[in-house]
C-alpha positions as a LaTeX table, in Angstrom:
\begin{tabular}{lrrr}
\hline
Residue & $x$ (\AA) & $y$ (\AA) & $z$ (\AA) \\
\hline
Met1 & 19.51 & 9.72 & $-13.51$ \\
Ser2 & 19.63 & 13.00 & $-11.54$ \\
Leu3 & 16.41 & 14.55 & $-10.27$ \\
Thr4 & 17.17 & 17.67 & $-12.46$ \\
Arg5 & 17.61 & 15.58 & $-15.54$ \\
Arg6 & 14.51 & 13.56 & $-14.81$ \\
Arg7 & 12.45 & 16.76 & $-14.46$ \\
Phe8 & 13.84 & 18.20 & $-17.71$ \\
Leu9 & 12.96 & 15.08 & $-19.68$ \\
Leu10 & 9.55 & 14.79 & $-18.11$ \\
Ser11 & 8.78 & 18.49 & $-18.70$ \\
Gly12 & 9.56 & 18.00 & $-22.37$ \\
Leu13 & 7.49 & 14.87 & $-22.52$ \\
Val14 & 4.42 & 16.49 & $-21.03$ \\
Gly15 & 4.77 & 19.92 & $-22.58$ \\
Gly16 & 3.28 & 18.96 & $-25.92$ \\
Ala17 & 0.46 & 16.86 & $-24.51$ \\
Ala18 & $-3.21$ & 17.62 & $-24.77$ \\
Leu19 & $-3.48$ & 18.23 & $-21.03$ \\
Ala20 & $-1.52$ & 20.47 & $-18.65$ \\
Ser21 & 0.54 & 18.50 & $-16.13$ \\
Gly22 & $-1.41$ & 19.53 & $-13.03$ \\
Ala23 & $-4.81$ & 18.57 & $-14.37$ \\
Ala24 & $-4.50$ & 14.98 & $-13.27$ \\
Ala25 & $-4.52$ & 15.93 & $-9.58$ \\
Arg26 & $-7.76$ & 18.04 & $-9.80$ \\
Arg27 & $-10.90$ & 15.97 & $-9.18$ \\
Pro28 & $-13.99$ & 17.32 & $-10.88$ \\
Pro29 & $-17.39$ & 17.42 & $-9.09$ \\
Gly30 & $-18.90$ & 13.96 & $-8.90$ \\
Asp31 & $-15.58$ & 12.18 & $-9.47$ \\
Ala32 & $-16.21$ & 8.56 & $-8.49$ \\
Gly33 & $-12.65$ & 7.77 & $-7.37$ \\
Thr34 & $-12.75$ & 9.06 & $-3.76$ \\
Arg35 & $-10.34$ & 8.04 & $-1.02$ \\
Asp36 & $-13.21$ & 6.61 & 0.96 \\
Glu37 & $-14.26$ & 4.40 & $-1.93$ \\
Gly38 & $-10.72$ & 3.23 & $-2.57$ \\
Tyr39 & $-8.58$ & 2.76 & $-5.61$ \\
Leu40 & $-10.66$ & 2.06 & $-8.71$ \\
Thr41 & $-7.72$ & 0.22 & $-10.33$ \\
Leu42 & $-7.14$ & $-1.93$ & $-7.23$ \\
Pro43 & $-10.64$ & $-2.94$ & $-6.10$ \\
Gly44 & $-11.21$ & $-3.43$ & $-2.40$ \\
Val45 & $-8.17$ & $-1.44$ & $-1.34$ \\
Arg46 & $-8.24$ & 2.05 & 0.12 \\
Pro47 & $-5.29$ & 4.47 & 0.35 \\
Pro48 & $-3.45$ & 3.86 & 3.59 \\
Asn49 & $-3.56$ & 7.57 & 4.51 \\
Leu50 & $-0.05$ & 7.62 & 5.98 \\
Arg51 & 1.03 & 11.03 & 7.29 \\
Ala52 & 4.50 & 12.17 & 6.39 \\
Arg53 & 6.47 & 15.08 & 7.84 \\
Arg54 & 9.83 & 15.77 & 6.14 \\
Leu55 & 12.27 & 17.72 & 8.22 \\
Gly56 & 15.62 & 17.36 & 6.40 \\
Arg57 & 17.60 & 15.38 & 3.84 \\
Thr58 & 16.56 & 11.74 & 3.67 \\
Ala59 & 18.58 & 8.86 & 2.27 \\
Glu60 & 18.02 & 7.31 & $-1.14$ \\
Gly61 & 15.51 & 4.51 & $-1.63$ \\
Leu62 & 11.90 & 3.65 & $-0.75$ \\
Leu63 & 10.32 & 2.73 & 2.58 \\
Phe64 & 9.19 & $-0.81$ & 3.36 \\
Leu65 & 6.42 & $-1.39$ & 5.90 \\
Ala66 & 4.09 & $-4.11$ & 7.10 \\
Pro67 & 1.27 & $-2.37$ & 9.10 \\
Phe68 & $-0.57$ & $-4.68$ & 11.43 \\
Arg69 & $-4.26$ & $-4.73$ & 10.63 \\
Gly70 & $-5.67$ & $-1.30$ & 11.19 \\
Thr71 & $-4.96$ & 0.69 & 8.03 \\
Gly72 & $-7.83$ & $-1.00$ & 6.18 \\
Ala73 & $-5.56$ & $-0.67$ & 3.19 \\
Ala74 & $-2.65$ & $-3.06$ & 3.09 \\
Asp75 & $-0.69$ & $-5.75$ & 4.86 \\
Ala76 & 2.53 & $-4.92$ & 3.08 \\
Leu77 & 3.59 & $-1.57$ & 1.59 \\
Ile78 & 6.36 & 0.12 & $-0.30$ \\
Val79 & 5.97 & 3.92 & $-0.03$ \\
Asp80 & 7.88 & 7.06 & $-0.94$ \\
Asp81 & 8.93 & 9.90 & 1.43 \\
Thr82 & 5.41 & 11.45 & 1.22 \\
Gly83 & 3.80 & 8.17 & 2.40 \\
Glu84 & 2.38 & 7.60 & $-1.08$ \\
Pro85 & 2.26 & 3.92 & $-1.98$ \\
Val86 & 4.37 & 2.39 & $-4.78$ \\
Trp87 & 3.37 & $-1.23$ & $-4.01$ \\
Ile88 & 0.36 & $-2.51$ & $-2.03$ \\
His89 & $-0.12$ & $-6.13$ & $-1.07$ \\
Arg90 & $-3.14$ & $-7.58$ & 0.68 \\
Ser91 & $-3.17$ & $-10.97$ & 2.39 \\
Asp92 & $-5.68$ & $-12.97$ & 4.40 \\
Arg93 & $-2.75$ & $-13.78$ & 6.72 \\
Leu94 & $-0.43$ & $-11.68$ & 8.88 \\
Ile95 & 2.65 & $-10.22$ & 7.18 \\
Thr96 & 5.81 & $-9.00$ & 8.93 \\
Asp97 & 9.36 & $-7.90$ & 8.06 \\
Val98 & 8.97 & $-6.63$ & 4.49 \\
Arg99 & 12.42 & $-5.74$ & 3.24 \\
Val100 & 14.96 & $-5.94$ & 0.40 \\
Gln101 & 17.53 & $-8.75$ & 0.62 \\
Ser102 & 19.77 & $-10.61$ & $-1.85$ \\
His103 & 19.27 & $-14.08$ & $-3.28$ \\
Asp104 & 21.43 & $-15.69$ & $-5.96$ \\
Gly105 & 23.20 & $-12.38$ & $-6.40$ \\
Arg106 & 20.03 & $-10.47$ & $-7.15$ \\
Pro107 & 17.85 & $-8.14$ & $-5.13$ \\
Val108 & 14.62 & $-9.71$ & $-3.82$ \\
Leu109 & 11.71 & $-8.65$ & $-1.70$ \\
Thr110 & 11.15 & $-10.82$ & 1.31 \\
Tyr111 & 8.65 & $-11.10$ & 4.18 \\
Trp112 & 7.13 & $-13.54$ & 6.62 \\
Glu113 & 3.49 & $-14.58$ & 6.16 \\
Gly114 & 1.42 & $-16.71$ & 8.48 \\
Asp115 & $-0.89$ & $-16.83$ & 11.51 \\
Arg116 & $-0.36$ & $-14.94$ & 14.76 \\
Lys117 & $-0.59$ & $-17.06$ & 17.86 \\
Glu118 & $-1.38$ & $-16.22$ & 21.47 \\
Gly119 & 1.64 & $-14.81$ & 23.23 \\
Gly120 & 3.12 & $-12.70$ & 20.44 \\
His121 & 4.51 & $-15.31$ & 18.07 \\
Gly122 & 3.38 & $-16.95$ & 14.83 \\
Glu123 & 3.45 & $-19.93$ & 12.49 \\
Gly124 & 4.12 & $-19.35$ & 8.83 \\
Val125 & 6.60 & $-19.22$ & 6.01 \\
Gly126 & 9.30 & $-16.93$ & 4.61 \\
Val127 & 8.44 & $-15.57$ & 1.18 \\
Val128 & 10.90 & $-14.44$ & $-1.49$ \\
Leu129 & 9.65 & $-12.32$ & $-4.38$ \\
Gly130 & 11.64 & $-11.30$ & $-7.51$ \\
Gln131 & 11.64 & $-7.80$ & $-8.93$ \\
Asp132 & 8.60 & $-8.77$ & $-10.93$ \\
Tyr133 & 6.78 & $-9.73$ & $-7.64$ \\
Arg134 & 6.49 & $-13.32$ & $-8.55$ \\
Arg135 & 7.32 & $-15.86$ & $-5.81$ \\
Val136 & 10.85 & $-17.14$ & $-6.18$ \\
Ala137 & 10.83 & $-19.27$ & $-3.07$ \\
Glu138 & 9.02 & $-20.14$ & 0.15 \\
Val139 & 11.07 & $-21.20$ & 3.17 \\
Arg140 & 9.62 & $-23.39$ & 5.93 \\
Ala141 & 11.10 & $-24.47$ & 9.15 \\
Gly142 & 11.70 & $-28.19$ & 9.53 \\
Asp143 & 11.60 & $-31.00$ & 12.08 \\
Gly144 & 7.93 & $-30.48$ & 12.75 \\
Val145 & 8.17 & $-26.80$ & 13.82 \\
His146 & 6.73 & $-23.70$ & 12.24 \\
Gly147 & 8.66 & $-20.59$ & 11.22 \\
Asp148 & 7.96 & $-17.66$ & 13.49 \\
Leu149 & 7.10 & $-14.06$ & 12.52 \\
His150 & 10.18 & $-12.52$ & 14.18 \\
Glu151 & 12.88 & $-13.36$ & 11.69 \\
Phe152 & 13.49 & $-14.31$ & 8.09 \\
Thr153 & 17.08 & $-13.47$ & 7.08 \\
Leu154 & 18.74 & $-14.64$ & 3.91 \\
Thr155 & 22.49 & $-15.33$ & 3.88 \\
Asp156 & 25.03 & $-15.16$ & 1.00 \\
Arg157 & 25.31 & $-18.96$ & 1.24 \\
Gly158 & 21.82 & $-19.49$ & $-0.22$ \\
Thr159 & 20.34 & $-20.21$ & 3.20 \\
Ala160 & 17.80 & $-18.61$ & 5.48 \\
Leu161 & 17.84 & $-18.10$ & 9.24 \\
Val162 & 14.48 & $-18.61$ & 10.89 \\
Ile163 & 13.04 & $-18.85$ & 14.37 \\
Ala164 & 10.42 & $-21.24$ & 15.82 \\
Tyr165 & 8.44 & $-21.33$ & 19.06 \\
Pro166 & 7.45 & $-25.01$ & 19.64 \\
Glu167 & 5.69 & $-25.82$ & 22.84 \\
Val168 & 7.56 & $-28.28$ & 25.10 \\
Thr169 & 7.68 & $-29.26$ & 28.77 \\
Ala170 & 10.38 & $-28.00$ & 31.13 \\
Asp171 & 11.19 & $-27.99$ & 34.80 \\
Leu172 & 10.09 & $-24.61$ & 36.12 \\
Arg173 & 10.72 & $-25.28$ & 39.80 \\
Pro174 & 13.75 & $-23.03$ & 39.93 \\
Ile175 & 11.46 & $-20.04$ & 39.25 \\
Gly176 & 8.51 & $-21.22$ & 41.33 \\
Gly177 & 6.68 & $-23.20$ & 38.67 \\
Pro178 & 5.75 & $-26.90$ & 38.20 \\
Arg179 & 8.12 & $-29.72$ & 37.41 \\
Arg180 & 6.59 & $-30.22$ & 34.04 \\
Gly181 & 5.49 & $-26.84$ & 32.89 \\
Arg182 & 4.20 & $-25.86$ & 29.49 \\
Val183 & 6.97 & $-23.80$ & 27.90 \\
Leu184 & 7.73 & $-22.20$ & 24.56 \\
Asp185 & 11.21 & $-23.04$ & 23.37 \\
Gly186 & 13.26 & $-20.79$ & 21.08 \\
Arg187 & 14.54 & $-22.75$ & 18.09 \\
Ile188 & 16.91 & $-21.25$ & 15.50 \\
Gln189 & 17.29 & $-23.05$ & 12.21 \\
Glu190 & 19.32 & $-22.43$ & 9.11 \\
Ile191 & 17.52 & $-23.79$ & 6.06 \\
Asp192 & 18.88 & $-24.31$ & 2.56 \\
Val193 & 16.53 & $-22.23$ & 0.37 \\
Ala194 & 16.71 & $-24.46$ & $-2.68$ \\
Thr195 & 16.24 & $-27.83$ & $-0.94$ \\
Gly196 & 14.59 & $-27.04$ & 2.45 \\
Arg197 & 17.32 & $-29.08$ & 4.20 \\
Ile198 & 18.02 & $-28.07$ & 7.80 \\
Leu199 & 21.71 & $-27.16$ & 8.16 \\
Leu200 & 21.57 & $-25.94$ & 11.79 \\
Asp201 & 19.03 & $-26.41$ & 14.57 \\
Trp202 & 19.59 & $-24.73$ & 17.96 \\
Ser203 & 17.38 & $-24.90$ & 21.01 \\
Ala204 & 17.47 & $-22.08$ & 23.58 \\
Leu205 & 16.25 & $-24.34$ & 26.38 \\
Asp206 & 19.18 & $-26.69$ & 25.74 \\
His207 & 21.70 & $-23.87$ & 26.29 \\
Leu208 & 20.12 & $-21.18$ & 28.46 \\
Asp209 & 19.09 & $-21.47$ & 32.09 \\
Ile210 & 15.44 & $-20.93$ & 32.89 \\
Thr211 & 16.45 & $-18.50$ & 35.65 \\
Glu212 & 17.68 & $-15.99$ & 33.09 \\
Thr213 & 14.10 & $-15.05$ & 32.31 \\
Arg214 & 12.86 & $-11.62$ & 33.22 \\
Thr215 & 9.23 & $-12.35$ & 32.69 \\
Ala216 & 6.73 & $-13.62$ & 35.25 \\
Leu217 & 5.12 & $-17.08$ & 35.13 \\
Pro218 & 1.55 & $-17.03$ & 33.72 \\
Glu219 & $-1.42$ & $-17.81$ & 35.93 \\
Lys220 & $-2.15$ & $-21.46$ & 36.39 \\
Gly221 & $-4.08$ & $-22.84$ & 33.42 \\
Gly222 & $-3.01$ & $-19.92$ & 31.21 \\
Ala223 & $-0.90$ & $-19.75$ & 28.07 \\
Ala224 & 2.43 & $-21.60$ & 27.73 \\
Phe225 & 5.26 & $-19.84$ & 29.48 \\
Asp226 & 7.66 & $-17.89$ & 27.18 \\
Pro227 & 10.84 & $-17.47$ & 29.10 \\
Ile228 & 13.25 & $-16.56$ & 26.23 \\
His229 & 11.29 & $-15.06$ & 23.32 \\
Ile230 & 14.02 & $-14.85$ & 20.59 \\
Asn231 & 13.24 & $-12.01$ & 18.20 \\
Ser232 & 16.34 & $-11.63$ & 15.95 \\
Val233 & 19.22 & $-13.77$ & 14.72 \\
Gln234 & 22.10 & $-12.77$ & 12.48 \\
Asp235 & 25.22 & $-14.38$ & 11.05 \\
Asp236 & 28.25 & $-13.26$ & 13.09 \\
Gly237 & 31.28 & $-14.98$ & 11.60 \\
Asp238 & 31.48 & $-18.51$ & 13.02 \\
Ala239 & 28.76 & $-17.60$ & 15.45 \\
Leu240 & 25.20 & $-16.25$ & 15.63 \\
Leu241 & 24.13 & $-13.03$ & 17.28 \\
Val242 & 20.79 & $-13.62$ & 19.02 \\
Ser243 & 18.36 & $-11.20$ & 20.74 \\
Ala244 & 16.05 & $-12.63$ & 23.41 \\
Arg245 & 13.40 & $-10.16$ & 24.63 \\
Asn246 & 12.28 & $-12.00$ & 27.76 \\
Thr247 & 15.83 & $-12.32$ & 29.18 \\
Cys248 & 16.70 & $-8.73$ & 28.12 \\
Ala249 & 19.97 & $-10.10$ & 26.71 \\
Leu250 & 21.92 & $-10.66$ & 23.55 \\
Tyr251 & 23.80 & $-13.94$ & 23.03 \\
Arg252 & 26.74 & $-14.88$ & 20.84 \\
Ile253 & 26.23 & $-18.54$ & 19.96 \\
Asp254 & 28.97 & $-20.88$ & 18.69 \\
Arg255 & 27.72 & $-22.32$ & 15.39 \\
Arg256 & 29.58 & $-25.57$ & 15.80 \\
Thr257 & 28.82 & $-26.45$ & 19.44 \\
Gly258 & 25.76 & $-24.32$ & 20.10 \\
Ala259 & 27.43 & $-23.04$ & 23.32 \\
Val260 & 26.96 & $-19.46$ & 24.50 \\
Arg261 & 30.19 & $-17.57$ & 23.96 \\
Trp262 & 28.98 & $-14.44$ & 25.78 \\
Arg263 & 25.89 & $-12.65$ & 27.14 \\
Leu264 & 25.38 & $-8.87$ & 26.77 \\
Gly265 & 22.80 & $-7.61$ & 29.25 \\
Gly266 & 20.39 & $-9.68$ & 31.23 \\
Arg267 & 20.76 & $-11.32$ & 34.63 \\
Arg268 & 24.05 & $-13.07$ & 33.73 \\
Gly269 & 25.68 & $-10.49$ & 31.46 \\
Asp270 & 29.40 & $-10.85$ & 30.80 \\
Phe271 & 29.97 & $-7.18$ & 29.99 \\
Ala272 & 30.21 & $-4.03$ & 32.07 \\
Leu273 & 27.79 & $-1.53$ & 30.59 \\
Gly274 & 28.87 & 2.07 & 30.24 \\
Lys275 & 26.67 & 5.09 & 30.92 \\
Gly276 & 23.46 & 4.86 & 28.89 \\
Ala277 & 24.32 & 1.43 & 27.50 \\
Ala278 & 21.82 & $-0.62$ & 29.52 \\
Phe279 & 18.77 & $-1.84$ & 27.62 \\
Ala280 & 15.68 & $-3.96$ & 28.25 \\
Trp281 & 12.99 & $-5.91$ & 26.27 \\
Gln282 & 15.06 & $-5.20$ & 23.14 \\
His283 & 14.56 & $-6.18$ & 19.46 \\
Asp284 & 16.59 & $-6.39$ & 16.26 \\
Ala285 & 20.18 & $-6.77$ & 17.35 \\
Arg286 & 22.60 & $-6.40$ & 14.38 \\
Arg287 & 26.43 & $-6.59$ & 14.17 \\
Arg288 & 27.71 & $-3.84$ & 11.87 \\
Pro289 & 30.78 & $-4.21$ & 9.58 \\
Asp290 & 32.73 & $-1.98$ & 12.01 \\
Gly291 & 32.00 & $-4.45$ & 14.84 \\
Met292 & 29.45 & $-2.27$ & 16.62 \\
Ile293 & 26.03 & $-3.57$ & 17.56 \\
Thr294 & 22.75 & $-1.80$ & 16.92 \\
Leu295 & 19.45 & $-2.64$ & 18.59 \\
Phe296 & 16.04 & $-1.24$ & 19.33 \\
Asp297 & 15.87 & $-0.65$ & 23.08 \\
Asn298 & 12.14 & $-0.97$ & 23.84 \\
His299 & 13.13 & $-0.16$ & 27.39 \\
Ile300 & 9.67 & $-0.85$ & 28.77 \\
Gly301 & 7.52 & $-3.76$ & 29.79 \\
Thr302 & 4.41 & $-1.65$ & 30.12 \\
Val303 & 3.54 & 1.74 & 28.65 \\
Gly304 & 4.69 & 4.52 & 30.83 \\
Asp305 & 7.95 & 3.00 & 32.10 \\
Gly306 & 10.17 & 5.10 & 29.86 \\
Pro307 & 10.66 & 6.13 & 26.19 \\
Ser308 & 12.13 & 3.74 & 23.66 \\
Arg309 & 15.18 & 4.41 & 21.44 \\
Gly310 & 17.54 & 2.96 & 18.89 \\
Ile311 & 21.16 & 2.57 & 20.09 \\
Val312 & 24.60 & 1.82 & 18.81 \\
Leu313 & 26.98 & $-0.01$ & 21.12 \\
Ala314 & 30.73 & $-0.46$ & 20.90 \\
Val315 & 31.44 & $-3.91$ & 22.26 \\
Asp316 & 34.96 & $-4.69$ & 23.47 \\
Glu317 & 34.92 & $-8.47$ & 23.69 \\
Thr318 & 38.43 & $-8.60$ & 25.20 \\
Ala319 & 37.87 & $-6.07$ & 28.00 \\
Arg320 & 34.20 & $-7.23$ & 28.29 \\
Arg321 & 32.84 & $-3.68$ & 28.20 \\
Ala322 & 30.00 & $-2.18$ & 26.13 \\
Thr323 & 29.76 & 1.54 & 25.54 \\
Leu324 & 26.97 & 3.67 & 24.10 \\
Val325 & 28.15 & 5.36 & 20.91 \\
Arg326 & 24.92 & 6.87 & 19.69 \\
Glu327 & 21.19 & 6.82 & 20.36 \\
Tyr328 & 18.20 & 7.72 & 18.21 \\
Ala329 & 15.28 & 8.95 & 20.27 \\
Asp330 & 12.81 & 11.74 & 20.53 \\
Gly331 & 12.26 & 11.23 & 24.24 \\
Thr332 & 8.46 & 10.71 & 23.97 \\
Thr333 & 7.88 & 7.66 & 21.80 \\
Tyr334 & 7.12 & 4.31 & 23.44 \\
Gly335 & 7.45 & 0.96 & 21.66 \\
Gln336 & 6.18 & $-1.63$ & 24.06 \\
Tyr337 & 6.94 & $-4.39$ & 21.65 \\
Met338 & 8.37 & $-4.88$ & 18.13 \\
Gly339 & 10.71 & $-2.27$ & 16.60 \\
Asn340 & 14.03 & $-2.04$ & 14.71 \\
Val341 & 17.02 & 0.18 & 13.80 \\
Gln342 & 18.56 & 0.28 & 10.31 \\
Ile343 & 21.77 & 2.28 & 9.75 \\
Leu344 & 21.84 & 3.46 & 6.12 \\
Pro345 & 24.93 & 3.82 & 3.85 \\
Asp346 & 24.91 & 7.63 & 4.04 \\
Gly347 & 24.89 & 7.56 & 7.90 \\
Asn348 & 21.16 & 8.19 & 8.32 \\
Ala349 & 19.21 & 5.73 & 10.42 \\
Val350 & 15.62 & 4.47 & 10.16 \\
Val351 & 13.93 & 3.60 & 13.48 \\
Gly352 & 10.65 & 1.62 & 13.38 \\
Trp353 & 8.81 & 2.15 & 16.68 \\
Gly354 & 7.10 & $-1.16$ & 16.65 \\
Ser355 & 3.78 & $-1.02$ & 18.56 \\
Thr356 & 3.70 & 2.75 & 18.12 \\
Pro357 & 2.56 & 3.15 & 14.48 \\
Lys358 & 5.30 & 5.38 & 13.07 \\
Leu359 & 8.83 & 5.45 & 11.71 \\
Thr360 & 11.45 & 8.10 & 12.04 \\
Glu361 & 14.52 & 8.65 & 9.94 \\
Phe362 & 17.37 & 10.36 & 11.71 \\
Ala363 & 20.49 & 12.08 & 10.35 \\
Ala364 & 23.80 & 10.77 & 11.49 \\
Asp365 & 23.86 & 13.37 & 14.37 \\
Gly366 & 20.49 & 12.10 & 15.69 \\
Thr367 & 18.35 & 14.90 & 14.25 \\
Pro368 & 15.01 & 13.70 & 12.83 \\
Val369 & 14.66 & 14.24 & 9.05 \\
Leu370 & 11.44 & 12.30 & 8.35 \\
Glu371 & 8.51 & 11.02 & 10.36 \\
Ile372 & 5.69 & 8.85 & 8.94 \\
Thr373 & 2.75 & 8.05 & 11.11 \\
Gly374 & $-0.52$ & 6.09 & 10.66 \\
Leu375 & 0.97 & 2.65 & 10.32 \\
Gly376 & $-2.11$ & 0.76 & 11.40 \\
Asp377 & $-1.53$ & $-0.92$ & 14.75 \\
Gly378 & 2.20 & $-0.68$ & 14.25 \\
Ser379 & 4.71 & $-2.26$ & 11.93 \\
Tyr380 & 7.00 & $-5.05$ & 13.26 \\
Arg381 & 9.94 & $-3.47$ & 11.44 \\
Ser382 & 10.44 & $-0.53$ & 9.05 \\
Tyr383 & 13.20 & $-0.21$ & 6.43 \\
Arg384 & 14.57 & 1.99 & 3.71 \\
Ser385 & 16.25 & 0.47 & 0.59 \\
Pro386 & 16.86 & 1.09 & $-3.07$ \\
Trp387 & 14.47 & $-1.08$ & $-5.13$ \\
Thr388 & 13.50 & $-1.41$ & $-8.75$ \\
Gly389 & 10.18 & $-3.08$ & $-9.29$ \\
Arg390 & 9.10 & $-4.24$ & $-12.75$ \\
Pro391 & 5.80 & $-6.07$ & $-12.27$ \\
Glu392 & 4.91 & $-9.09$ & $-14.35$ \\
Ala393 & 1.25 & $-7.93$ & $-14.32$ \\
Arg394 & 0.22 & $-5.22$ & $-16.80$ \\
Pro395 & $-0.83$ & $-1.68$ & $-15.74$ \\
Ala396 & $-4.45$ & $-1.30$ & $-14.78$ \\
Val397 & $-6.95$ & 1.22 & $-16.26$ \\
Val398 & $-10.54$ & 2.05 & $-15.31$ \\
Ala399 & $-12.80$ & 4.63 & $-17.00$ \\
Arg400 & $-15.96$ & 6.02 & $-15.53$ \\
Pro401 & $-18.46$ & 8.33 & $-17.30$ \\
Leu402 & $-19.06$ & 11.87 & $-16.13$ \\
Asp403 & $-21.61$ & 14.40 & $-17.39$ \\
Ala404 & $-21.38$ & 16.54 & $-20.52$ \\
Gly405 & $-19.81$ & 13.87 & $-22.70$ \\
Arg406 & $-16.74$ & 13.38 & $-20.45$ \\
Met407 & $-15.11$ & 10.52 & $-18.63$ \\
Arg408 & $-12.56$ & 10.09 & $-15.82$ \\
Val409 & $-9.78$ & 7.59 & $-16.64$ \\
His410 & $-7.69$ & 6.13 & $-13.83$ \\
Ala411 & $-4.40$ & 4.25 & $-14.18$ \\
Ser412 & $-1.98$ & 2.46 & $-11.85$ \\
Trp413 & 0.76 & $-0.15$ & $-12.01$ \\
Asn414 & 1.16 & $-1.81$ & $-8.64$ \\
Gly415 & 4.86 & $-2.10$ & $-7.72$ \\
Ala416 & 6.32 & $-0.32$ & $-10.72$ \\
Thr417 & 9.00 & 2.03 & $-9.43$ \\
Glu418 & 10.13 & 3.71 & $-12.68$ \\
Val419 & 6.83 & 5.29 & $-13.87$ \\
Ala420 & 7.20 & 9.08 & $-14.36$ \\
Ala421 & 4.11 & 9.77 & $-16.48$ \\
Trp422 & 1.09 & 8.17 & $-18.14$ \\
Arg423 & 0.04 & 8.36 & $-21.79$ \\
Phe424 & $-3.75$ & 7.99 & $-22.08$ \\
Leu425 & $-5.13$ & 6.62 & $-25.34$ \\
Thr426 & $-8.79$ & 6.67 & $-26.43$ \\
Gly427 & $-10.89$ & 5.82 & $-29.45$ \\
Ala428 & $-12.98$ & 3.06 & $-30.96$ \\
Ala429 & $-11.33$ & 0.47 & $-33.15$ \\
Arg430 & $-8.09$ & 2.51 & $-33.24$ \\
Leu431 & $-6.76$ & 4.23 & $-30.16$ \\
Thr432 & $-4.85$ & 7.54 & $-30.39$ \\
Gln433 & $-3.12$ & 9.69 & $-27.80$ \\
Ala434 & $-5.49$ & 11.83 & $-25.79$ \\
Ala435 & $-3.17$ & 13.11 & $-23.00$ \\
Ile436 & 0.13 & 12.67 & $-21.24$ \\
Val437 & 0.19 & 13.53 & $-17.54$ \\
Arg438 & 2.70 & 13.21 & $-14.72$ \\
Arg439 & 2.28 & 10.35 & $-12.29$ \\
Thr440 & 0.54 & 11.84 & $-9.29$ \\
Gly441 & 0.57 & 8.95 & $-6.89$ \\
Phe442 & $-0.35$ & 5.34 & $-6.77$ \\
Glu443 & $-3.33$ & 6.01 & $-8.98$ \\
Thr444 & $-3.27$ & 8.76 & $-11.57$ \\
Ala445 & $-6.51$ & 10.11 & $-13.10$ \\
Val446 & $-7.41$ & 12.45 & $-15.93$ \\
Thr447 & $-10.68$ & 13.83 & $-17.40$ \\
Leu448 & $-11.13$ & 13.25 & $-21.11$ \\
Pro449 & $-13.84$ & 13.40 & $-23.78$ \\
Arg450 & $-15.92$ & 10.26 & $-23.62$ \\
Ala451 & $-14.82$ & 7.47 & $-25.93$ \\
Glu452 & $-15.67$ & 3.86 & $-26.57$ \\
Asn453 & $-12.27$ & 2.51 & $-25.34$ \\
Ala454 & $-9.41$ & 3.74 & $-23.22$ \\
Ala455 & $-5.93$ & 2.46 & $-22.43$ \\
Ala456 & $-2.90$ & 3.77 & $-20.51$ \\
Glu457 & 0.83 & 3.44 & $-21.17$ \\
Ala458 & 3.33 & 3.82 & $-18.31$ \\
Leu459 & 6.24 & 6.03 & $-19.36$ \\
Ala460 & 9.75 & 6.40 & $-17.99$ \\
Ala461 & 11.20 & 9.84 & $-17.45$ \\
Asp462 & 12.85 & 9.69 & $-20.96$ \\
Gly463 & 9.51 & 8.70 & $-22.59$ \\
Thr464 & 10.21 & 5.00 & $-22.94$ \\
Val465 & 7.09 & 2.88 & $-22.76$ \\
Leu466 & 7.41 & 0.58 & $-19.71$ \\
Gly467 & 4.08 & $-1.16$ & $-20.05$ \\
Arg468 & 0.61 & $-0.81$ & $-21.46$ \\
Ser469 & $-2.78$ & $-1.67$ & $-19.87$ \\
Pro470 & $-5.41$ & $-3.85$ & $-21.47$ \\
\hline
\end{tabular}
C-alpha cells in the first residue's frame, strides 16, 4: 500500500473519532508515563533514546540493531527511520547480529545469544524466531565447542554456518612464543538446523600458518593468544569466504578439502591491491551476486590510527588483482572493532560502525542519507530489511488515573509492524468506543474520562482490527 493511500485511509478512520489525531502525543501535567520511568506497557524497559538525522531518501524496510549494554533499554531492537522502536527484546545474556534471514522458504528473525568471553569472543547459540516472535529453532555448535558471537548465517540448504573459538595448544616458537602455547583456534561449522548434525568442521590452525598473525603475543600468564580471530563466513559456491581480523586477510576455503584457495590481504596475500584497496582489522566480508566483495575496513588497531569505512572491491581471481570500486565513509568515524556493510536492493548501503555507537545509510553515490546515533556501547552489526511482524502475544494496555475524573490510557504491541492506529474502548460491563488515535510510537497514549475498564484494539491502515488487548 502506498504512503498516500495509507494516509487517506487513516485520515478517514480517525476523522470521525472522539479525539483529534494529535491529542495522543500531548502529555497532560502529571502524566505518569515519562521517558525516565519507562514504558508503562513494557515494565522495566525505557525508551532507547536513539537520535536520528535524516538527510535524504532511505531504502524500504526497518532497521535491526543489537546495542551492547549501555542503552538501558534493550539488547535487540527493530526501529524505524526516526529511531522509534517497533520491537524491543531484553535478555540477561549478550545478543548480537539481529537480522532478517530465510528459513524453510519464510522470512525469520535471527540473532546470536550467549555470554561474552575475555578477548572479544563468546559462547552461545543461534536463535531463529518466526514472524510471531516465537522460537522456531536454536542452533548449537557441536563436537564440544560453543558457537561464537561473530556469525550465525542460515543457508538455503536448511543449514547454519557458525564460528567457534576453542582453546587449544600450539607451537608459538615461530613468532617468539612457547612450544606449547595457549591459543584460540578458529573453527567453522556447518550445522543442519533440524537435526543439529555437523556437516562441515574446519580448523583455522590446521590450514593457516601461525606467522600470518598481525597481532602481538599476550604477556606471559595472560589470556590465550588469538592469532586468527575469524569474524565472518559466507557460502561462496563450492567454497567459503572467510574474514580473519587478526591476520588482516580474507580467505577462500575449499569446502571439500579445507585448503586455502587464495588469500586477499594480510602478510601472504595472493592479490595485488589497487589504490585505496588495502584494508586492515576488517569485519563482515560478503561476496555479492556480481562477484564483488564488500567488507567493513576497521583500518585501525587503536583509536586514532585512521578513520574506518565500508568498501566494495572488484576481485579478479585470474589476474590476481583487487580494485576499489566504492567506499562509504565520512572521514571522521572510527570503528576499532565490530562493524558491517550491507548493500541494499535499491543501491543504498547501511554501514554499522561497530564500537562507535551509530549507523549510517548512504546513497549509491556515497552521500549519507540517514544517521542514527546512541546505540549503547555500539552494535556488532546493523541492518535494514523489510519485515512483517505479527506477534503471538496480545497488545498491552495500561490505564492510570488523573485528576478531574480523567485517566491516561497507554497501548503498545511489541513487534507488530502493521499498526496504524489504536481504538480505545471504555466502560463497565460493556465496553464502547471512546477514541481512535494514530499510532504515535512504540507506546501510544490518550486521555479519556475515567471508566471502570479500558481496552485497546490495534488497527491497520484500512481499519481492520489486527489484535485486541485484555
